CSV table of C-alpha atoms in Angstrom, one decimal:
chain,number,residue,atom,x,y,z
A,16,MET,CA,-53.4,7.2,-28.4
A,17,PRO,CA,-52.0,4.0,-26.5
A,18,ILE,CA,-50.9,4.0,-22.7
A,19,LEU,CA,-47.3,3.2,-22.9
A,20,SER,CA,-46.3,0.1,-20.2
A,21,MET,CA,-43.3,0.7,-17.4
A,22,GLU,CA,-41.8,-2.0,-19.7
A,23,ASP,CA,-41.7,0.4,-22.8
A,24,LEU,CA,-40.5,4.0,-20.8
A,25,ALA,CA,-37.8,1.5,-20.3
A,26,LEU,CA,-36.8,0.8,-23.4
A,27,ASP,CA,-37.6,4.2,-24.7
A,28,GLU,CA,-34.5,5.8,-21.8
A,29,HIS,CA,-32.6,2.9,-23.6
A,30,LEU,CA,-32.7,4.1,-26.8
A,31,ILE,CA,-32.5,7.7,-26.3
A,32,ARG,CA,-29.7,7.1,-23.9
A,33,GLU,CA,-27.9,5.2,-27.3
A,34,TYR,CA,-29.0,7.5,-29.4
A,35,LEU,CA,-26.8,10.4,-27.3
A,36,LEU,CA,-24.3,8.4,-27.0
A,37,GLN,CA,-24.1,7.7,-30.7
A,38,ASN,CA,-24.6,11.5,-31.5
A,39,PRO,CA,-22.7,13.6,-29.4
A,40,GLU,CA,-23.3,16.6,-31.6
A,41,PHE,CA,-27.0,16.5,-30.5
A,42,PHE,CA,-27.3,19.3,-28.1
A,43,ASN,CA,-25.6,21.8,-30.7
A,44,ARG,CA,-28.1,21.4,-32.9
A,45,TYR,CA,-30.8,22.1,-29.8
A,46,PRO,CA,-29.1,24.2,-27.4
A,47,GLU,CA,-32.1,25.4,-25.8
A,48,LEU,CA,-32.6,21.7,-24.6
A,49,LEU,CA,-29.5,22.5,-22.6
A,50,LEU,CA,-30.9,25.3,-20.4
A,51,ALA,CA,-35.0,23.9,-20.7
A,52,MET,CA,-34.4,20.6,-18.9
A,53,ARG,CA,-34.5,20.5,-15.3
A,54,LEU,CA,-32.1,17.6,-13.1
A,55,SER,CA,-32.9,17.4,-9.5
A,56,HIS,CA,-29.9,18.8,-6.8
A,57,HIS,CA,-30.1,17.6,-2.9
A,58,GLU,CA,-28.6,20.9,-2.5
A,59,ARG,CA,-30.0,23.6,-4.9
A,60,GLY,CA,-33.3,22.0,-6.3
A,61,ALA,CA,-34.0,21.7,-9.9
A,62,VAL,CA,-30.8,22.8,-11.9
A,63,SER,CA,-30.1,22.9,-16.0
A,64,LEU,CA,-28.1,20.0,-17.7
A,65,VAL,CA,-25.2,23.1,-18.2
A,66,GLU,CA,-25.0,24.0,-14.5
A,67,ARG,CA,-25.5,20.0,-13.4
A,68,ARG,CA,-22.3,18.9,-16.4
A,69,GLN,CA,-19.9,21.9,-14.9
A,70,GLU,CA,-20.7,21.0,-11.1
A,71,MET,CA,-19.9,17.0,-12.2
A,72,LEU,CA,-16.6,18.5,-14.1
A,73,ARG,CA,-15.4,20.6,-10.9
A,74,THR,CA,-16.0,17.3,-8.6
A,75,ARG,CA,-14.1,15.5,-11.3
A,76,VAL,CA,-11.1,17.9,-11.2
A,77,THR,CA,-11.4,17.5,-7.5
A,78,GLN,CA,-11.1,14.3,-7.2
A,79,LEU,CA,-7.8,14.4,-10.0
A,80,GLU,CA,-6.1,17.2,-8.2
A,81,GLU,CA,-6.6,14.9,-5.3
A,82,GLU,CA,-5.4,11.4,-7.0
A,83,ILE,CA,-2.6,13.5,-8.5
A,84,THR,CA,-1.7,14.9,-4.9
A,85,SER,CA,-1.7,10.4,-3.9
A,86,LEU,CA,0.7,9.6,-6.1
A,87,MET,CA,3.1,12.5,-5.6
A,88,LYS,CA,3.4,11.6,-1.6
A,89,ILE,CA,3.3,7.8,-2.3
A,90,ALA,CA,6.6,9.0,-5.0
A,91,THR,CA,7.9,10.9,-2.5
A,92,GLU,CA,8.1,8.2,-0.1
A,93,ASN,CA,9.3,5.8,-2.4
A,94,GLU,CA,12.2,7.9,-3.5
A,95,LYS,CA,13.0,8.7,0.2
A,96,ILE,CA,13.3,4.8,0.8
A,97,PHE,CA,15.4,4.3,-2.0
A,98,ARG,CA,17.7,7.0,-1.1
A,99,PHE,CA,17.7,5.3,2.7
A,100,ASN,CA,18.5,1.6,0.8
A,101,ARG,CA,21.0,3.0,-0.9
A,102,GLU,CA,22.8,4.3,2.1
A,103,LEU,CA,22.1,1.3,3.9
A,104,SER,CA,23.3,-1.2,1.4
A,105,LEU,CA,26.9,0.9,1.1
A,106,LYS,CA,27.0,0.5,5.6
A,107,ILE,CA,26.3,-3.2,5.2
A,108,LEU,CA,29.3,-3.7,2.3
A,109,LYS,CA,31.6,-2.1,4.4
A,110,CYS,CA,31.0,-4.0,7.7
A,111,GLU,CA,33.9,-6.4,8.8
A,112,ASP,CA,32.3,-8.0,11.7
A,113,LEU,CA,28.9,-9.7,13.0
A,114,GLY,CA,28.7,-6.7,15.4
A,115,GLN,CA,29.5,-4.2,13.0
A,116,LEU,CA,26.5,-5.2,10.9
A,117,ARG,CA,23.9,-6.1,13.8
A,118,GLN,CA,24.5,-2.4,14.8
A,119,THR,CA,24.7,-0.5,11.1
A,120,VAL,CA,21.4,-2.0,10.6
A,121,SER,CA,19.6,-1.8,13.9
A,122,GLU,CA,20.7,2.2,14.6
A,123,SER,CA,19.7,2.9,10.8
A,124,LEU,CA,16.6,0.9,10.9
A,125,LYS,CA,15.7,3.0,14.3
A,126,GLN,CA,16.4,6.3,13.4
A,127,GLU,CA,14.9,6.3,9.8
A,128,PHE,CA,11.6,5.0,10.9
A,129,GLY,CA,11.4,5.2,14.3
A,130,PHE,CA,11.3,1.0,15.2
A,131,THR,CA,11.8,0.3,18.6
A,132,HIS,CA,13.6,-3.5,18.1
A,133,VAL,CA,15.5,-4.9,15.4
A,134,ARG,CA,16.9,-8.3,15.6
A,135,LEU,CA,19.0,-11.5,14.3
A,136,ILE,CA,18.7,-14.5,16.0
A,137,THR,CA,19.7,-17.7,15.2
A,138,VAL,CA,16.5,-20.5,16.1
A,139,HIS,CA,17.7,-23.7,17.5
A,140,ASP,CA,15.1,-26.7,17.8
A,141,ILE,CA,15.3,-26.9,21.5
A,142,ASP,CA,13.7,-23.6,21.6
A,143,SER,CA,10.7,-24.4,21.3
A,144,GLU,CA,9.0,-20.9,20.8
A,145,LEU,CA,11.4,-19.8,18.5
A,146,ALA,CA,11.1,-23.2,16.4
A,147,LYS,CA,7.4,-22.8,16.4
A,148,ILE,CA,7.9,-19.3,15.3
A,149,TRP,CA,10.0,-20.4,12.7
A,150,HIS,CA,7.7,-23.1,11.4
A,151,GLN,CA,4.1,-21.7,11.5
A,152,ARG,CA,4.6,-17.4,11.7
A,153,ILE,CA,7.2,-17.4,8.9
A,154,GLN,CA,5.7,-20.0,7.0
A,155,GLN,CA,5.6,-18.6,3.8
A,156,GLY,CA,9.1,-16.7,4.1
A,157,TYR,CA,7.9,-13.4,5.6
A,158,TYR,CA,5.3,-12.4,8.5
A,159,PHE,CA,3.9,-9.0,8.8
A,160,GLY,CA,1.2,-8.6,11.7
A,161,ARG,CA,0.8,-8.6,15.4
A,162,LEU,CA,2.6,-11.4,17.7
A,163,THR,CA,1.7,-12.8,21.3
A,164,GLN,CA,2.8,-11.3,24.1
A,165,SER,CA,4.9,-14.7,24.6
A,166,GLU,CA,6.0,-14.3,21.5
A,167,CYS,CA,7.1,-10.7,21.7
A,168,LYS,CA,9.2,-11.6,24.3
A,169,ARG,CA,10.9,-14.6,23.2
A,170,LEU,CA,11.9,-12.2,20.0
A,171,PHE,CA,12.5,-8.8,21.3
A,172,GLY,CA,12.3,-9.3,24.6
A,173,SER,CA,9.3,-6.5,25.6
A,174,GLU,CA,5.9,-6.5,24.3
A,175,VAL,CA,6.2,-4.8,20.4
A,176,GLY,CA,2.9,-3.1,18.7
A,177,SER,CA,3.1,-5.1,15.6
A,178,VAL,CA,6.2,-6.4,13.4
A,179,ALA,CA,7.6,-7.9,10.1
A,180,LEU,CA,9.9,-11.2,10.2
A,181,THR,CA,11.6,-13.0,7.3
A,182,LYS,CA,14.1,-15.8,7.5
A,183,LEU,CA,17.2,-16.0,6.2
A,184,SER,CA,18.5,-18.6,3.7
A,185,ASP,CA,19.5,-22.1,4.3
A,186,GLU,CA,23.2,-21.0,3.8
A,187,ASN,CA,23.0,-19.5,6.8
A,188,GLY,CA,21.0,-21.8,9.4
A,189,GLN,CA,17.7,-21.0,10.3
A,190,VAL,CA,18.1,-17.5,11.0
A,191,ILE,CA,15.3,-14.6,11.7
A,192,PHE,CA,15.4,-11.2,10.6
A,193,GLY,CA,12.8,-9.0,12.8
A,194,VAL,CA,11.9,-5.6,12.9
A,195,ALA,CA,9.0,-4.4,15.2
A,196,SER,CA,7.2,-1.3,15.7
A,197,ALA,CA,5.5,0.7,18.9
A,198,ASP,CA,2.6,1.6,16.8
A,199,PRO,CA,0.0,-2.0,16.0
A,200,ALA,CA,-1.0,-1.1,12.5
A,201,HIS,CA,2.7,0.1,11.1
A,202,PHE,CA,3.0,-4.2,10.0
A,203,HIS,CA,-0.5,-5.5,8.0
A,204,PRO,CA,-0.3,-8.8,6.5
A,205,ASP,CA,-1.8,-7.2,3.2
A,206,MET,CA,1.8,-4.6,2.9
A,207,ASP,CA,4.6,-4.7,-0.2
A,208,HIS,CA,7.7,-6.5,1.2
A,209,LEU,CA,9.8,-5.7,-1.5
A,210,PHE,CA,12.0,-2.6,1.0
A,211,PHE,CA,12.1,-5.7,3.9
A,212,GLU,CA,13.8,-8.3,1.0
A,213,GLN,CA,16.4,-6.4,-0.4
A,214,ILE,CA,17.5,-6.1,3.5
A,215,ARG,CA,17.3,-9.7,3.6
A,216,ASP,CA,19.2,-10.2,0.5
A,217,LEU,CA,22.1,-7.8,1.4
A,218,LEU,CA,22.0,-10.1,5.3
A,219,ASP,CA,22.7,-13.5,3.3
A,220,HIS,CA,25.3,-11.9,1.3
A,221,MET,CA,27.4,-10.8,4.7
A,222,LEU,CA,27.0,-13.5,7.3
A,223,PRO,CA,28.6,-15.7,5.4
A,224,LYS,CA,31.8,-13.8,5.2
A,225,PHE,CA,31.8,-13.6,9.1
């Protein structure tokens, strides 16, 4: 009998794999192989193919349950944000002056999400610190993350953990809408800005009225 090389063995394994994939009924014709074949297991030593398959199915079921739980949690959070945004929109549209608008937005966001600061700040070019934030931090329209100590104090009057910043439209001049959290990880560069954008659009709509 000729001696098989490692390349021959690898080729044979590939052919066997392809054959089994193309003939899933193979083990139905030879059920004794399911119990005869043994697979290594890191805890139980050798197990049968049937046992191994059952274990893999149980693991997959557990993974699917965890994924479903995660999706349900996300859906619940999204519904919560949607309801809050709808209620806030109605409150904002009822505001009669700028002071009431500021108070409504600030109190609503702080109460719902525990934010420490909510600001609407007009940027003047003579204010170098704010101008720098306007031209560099919010160059792309949004900024999510952490600020330097001096930037925090200029925008919010004290140090904060993380912030979300955006520019209002040019029609309102150079105005920054900023929200701060005590949690350094709450706002981060990879987060979605749809919710923040919706509030910004409402502010853009309301400010010219005052």
